[in-house]
Amino acid sequence: YGLTKGQYSPTSQLGTRSPSTPQGSIDAPLTPLSVALGANARFVARTFDTNQKHMPGVLKAAHAHKGASLVEIIQNCIVYNDGAFDGWTDKKVVSDNSITVEHGKPLTFGKDGEKGLILNTKSLTLKIATIGENGVTEDDILVHDETNLMIATLLAHMEPPTMPVALGVLYCAEGVSYDEEVGELVRDHGRKGKDKPDFNALLRAGRTWEVS
């Protein structure tokens, strides 16, 4: 969403100064993807507007998904909040402060892919490790599974400066879409051989009046 005219919003960072919060916002920002996952969304993804190579693939995946798809597209506002996302979208830092997730591939990032995410199975949290240090190998890096809701939730909650921002398809659970369910319901109703309704009779059923 947009057009806030400079007012702070539910996604504004703590301390955001605006006409409605001149001393800085005190509300903890919500994460749209976390909200979507909590509402049982079956397709959740993220990209940003200047990432021209990445965005088309995300949108194609969203289009191919059967059912509703949610794609969060981070976009800079040059008027009211210019540079708010430069800390991880700028070309100089994007490789170190963001991670592009792909189904079935290790969750690595960094200029040379030297860093990765490891799952702490005891605390069920993600932590950053450097491949080649402290005995960490690529086999220790968590492999992304876009059908795993827990992994998607952990990725959605990652925020700078302590963790990289996750980009790509975080969650994709195949299933029957709403329109398919409705179509099957209609077809099933027809297969049962019920009589077709008399539209004229329906219009005159219940409380009706005759005007002469």
C-alpha positions in Angstrom: 0.0 0.0 0.0 1.0 3.6 -0.3 -0.2 7.2 -0.5 0.3 7.7 3.3 1.2 11.3 2.5 4.1 11.1 5.0 2.2 9.7 7.9 3.7 6.7 9.6 2.2 3.3 9.0 2.1 -0.2 10.6 5.3 -1.1 8.8 7.2 2.0 9.7 10.4 1.4 11.7 10.7 2.4 15.3 11.5 6.1 15.7 10.1 7.1 12.3 9.4 10.9 12.4 6.4 12.0 10.4 3.6 14.6 10.7 1.7 12.2 12.9 4.7 11.1 14.9 6.9 14.2 15.2 8.8 12.6 18.1 9.2 9.3 16.4 6.9 6.3 16.2 6.8 3.9 19.1 4.9 1.1 17.5 6.8 -2.1 16.7 6.5 -2.6 12.9 4.6 -5.6 11.6 6.0 -7.8 8.9 3.4 -8.3 6.1 4.8 -11.7 5.2 4.5 -12.9 8.8 0.9 -11.8 8.9 0.2 -13.6 5.7 1.8 -16.8 6.9 -0.2 -16.5 10.1 -3.4 -16.2 8.1 -2.5 -19.5 6.3 -1.5 -17.9 3.0 -0.2 -20.6 0.6 2.1 -18.4 -1.5 4.3 -15.8 0.1 7.3 -14.1 -1.6 9.3 -10.9 -1.5 11.4 -8.8 -3.9 12.2 -5.1 -4.4 11.5 -2.7 -7.2 15.1 -2.0 -8.4 16.0 -5.7 -8.6 15.1 -6.1 -12.2 16.6 -9.5 -12.6 14.9 -11.0 -9.6 11.4 -9.6 -9.7 10.2 -11.2 -13.0 10.9 -14.7 -11.7 9.0 -14.0 -8.5 6.0 -12.6 -10.3 6.0 -15.6 -12.7 6.0 -18.0 -9.8 3.2 -16.1 -8.2 1.2 -16.2 -11.4 1.8 -20.0 -11.8 0.6 -20.7 -8.3 -3.0 -22.1 -8.1 -4.8 -19.8 -5.7 -4.1 -16.4 -4.2 -0.5 -15.2 -4.1 1.1 -12.5 -2.0 4.2 -10.8 -3.2 5.7 -8.0 -1.1 7.6 -5.6 -3.3 9.8 -3.2 -1.3 9.7 0.2 -3.0 11.6 3.4 -2.1 9.6 6.6 -1.5 11.8 9.5 -2.7 9.4 12.1 -1.3 8.7 11.1 2.3 11.1 8.3 3.2 13.9 8.3 0.7 16.7 5.8 1.3 14.8 3.8 4.0 15.9 0.5 2.5 19.3 1.5 1.3 20.9 -0.5 4.1 20.1 -3.7 2.3 19.0 -2.8 -1.2 21.9 -0.6 -2.3 24.2 -2.4 -4.8 27.2 -2.0 -2.5 25.6 -3.9 0.4 22.8 -6.0 -1.1 24.9 -9.2 -1.3 25.8 -9.1 2.4 22.5 -7.8 3.8 20.0 -9.8 1.8 19.7 -13.5 0.9 18.0 -14.8 -2.2 16.2 -18.1 -1.4 15.6 -20.8 -3.9 13.8 -24.1 -3.4 16.2 -27.0 -2.9 19.3 -24.8 -2.7 21.5 -23.9 0.4 20.7 -20.6 2.1 24.0 -18.9 1.3 24.7 -15.2 0.7 27.6 -12.8 0.6 29.6 -11.4 -2.3 31.2 -14.8 -2.8 28.5 -16.9 -1.2 30.8 -17.4 1.8 28.1 -17.0 4.4 25.0 -19.1 5.1 22.2 -19.8 7.5 22.3 -22.6 10.0 19.2 -23.9 12.0 19.7 -24.2 15.7 17.5 -27.2 16.3 17.3 -26.6 20.1 16.1 -23.0 20.0 14.5 -23.3 16.5 16.3 -20.1 15.4 18.5 -19.2 12.4 22.1 -18.0 12.8 24.7 -16.8 10.4 27.8 -18.8 9.8 30.8 -18.4 7.6 31.7 -21.4 5.4 35.2 -22.5 6.1 35.4 -21.1 9.6 35.0 -23.0 12.9 34.6 -26.3 11.0 31.5 -25.1 9.1 31.0 -26.6 5.6 28.4 -26.1 3.0 26.8 -29.3 4.2 26.0 -27.5 7.5 24.0 -24.8 5.7 20.2 -25.1 5.8 18.6 -26.0 2.5 15.6 -24.0 1.6 12.3 -25.8 1.4 9.5 -23.6 0.2 6.9 -26.1 1.3 8.1 -25.9 5.0 6.1 -23.4 6.9 8.5 -23.2 9.8 11.4 -22.3 7.5 9.3 -19.7 5.8 8.3 -18.1 9.1 11.9 -17.9 10.3 12.9 -16.3 7.0 10.0 -13.8 7.1 11.1 -12.6 10.5 14.7 -11.9 9.6 15.5 -8.2 9.7 18.6 -6.1 9.4 21.1 -5.3 10.9 21.4 -8.6 12.7 20.1 -10.8 9.8 19.8 -10.5 6.0 16.5 -9.8 4.4 15.0 -12.9 2.7 14.1 -12.4 -1.0 12.3 -14.9 -3.3 9.6 -17.4 -2.7 9.5 -18.1 1.0 6.5 -20.4 1.0 4.5 -22.2 -1.6 2.1 -24.9 -0.6 0.1 -26.5 -3.4 -3.5 -27.2 -3.0 -7.0 -26.8 -4.5 -7.8 -23.1 -5.2 -11.1 -21.5 -4.2 -12.4 -21.2 -7.7 -11.7 -24.9 -8.3 -13.6 -25.8 -5.2 -16.6 -23.7 -6.3 -16.5 -25.2 -9.8 -16.5 -28.8 -8.3 -19.3 -27.9 -6.0 -21.4 -26.7 -9.0 -20.5 -29.7 -11.0 -21.3 -32.1 -8.1 -24.7 -30.4 -7.7 -25.4 -31.0 -11.4 -24.3 -34.6 -11.3 -26.9 -35.3 -8.5 -29.6 -34.7 -11.1 -31.5 -32.1 -9.2 -34.1 -30.2 -11.2 -33.1 -26.9 -12.6 -34.7 -24.1 -10.7 -37.6 -22.2 -12.2 -36.3 -18.6 -12.2 -39.8 -17.2 -12.7 -41.0 -19.1 -9.7 -38.1 -18.0 -7.6 -38.8 -14.3 -8.3 -42.4 -14.8 -7.1 -41.6 -17.0 -4.1 -42.0 -15.6 -0.6 -43.3 -12.1 0.0 -44.5 -10.7 -3.4 -47.0 -8.1 -4.4 -49.0 -7.7 -7.6 -49.4 -4.1 -8.8 -52.3 -3.3 -11.2 
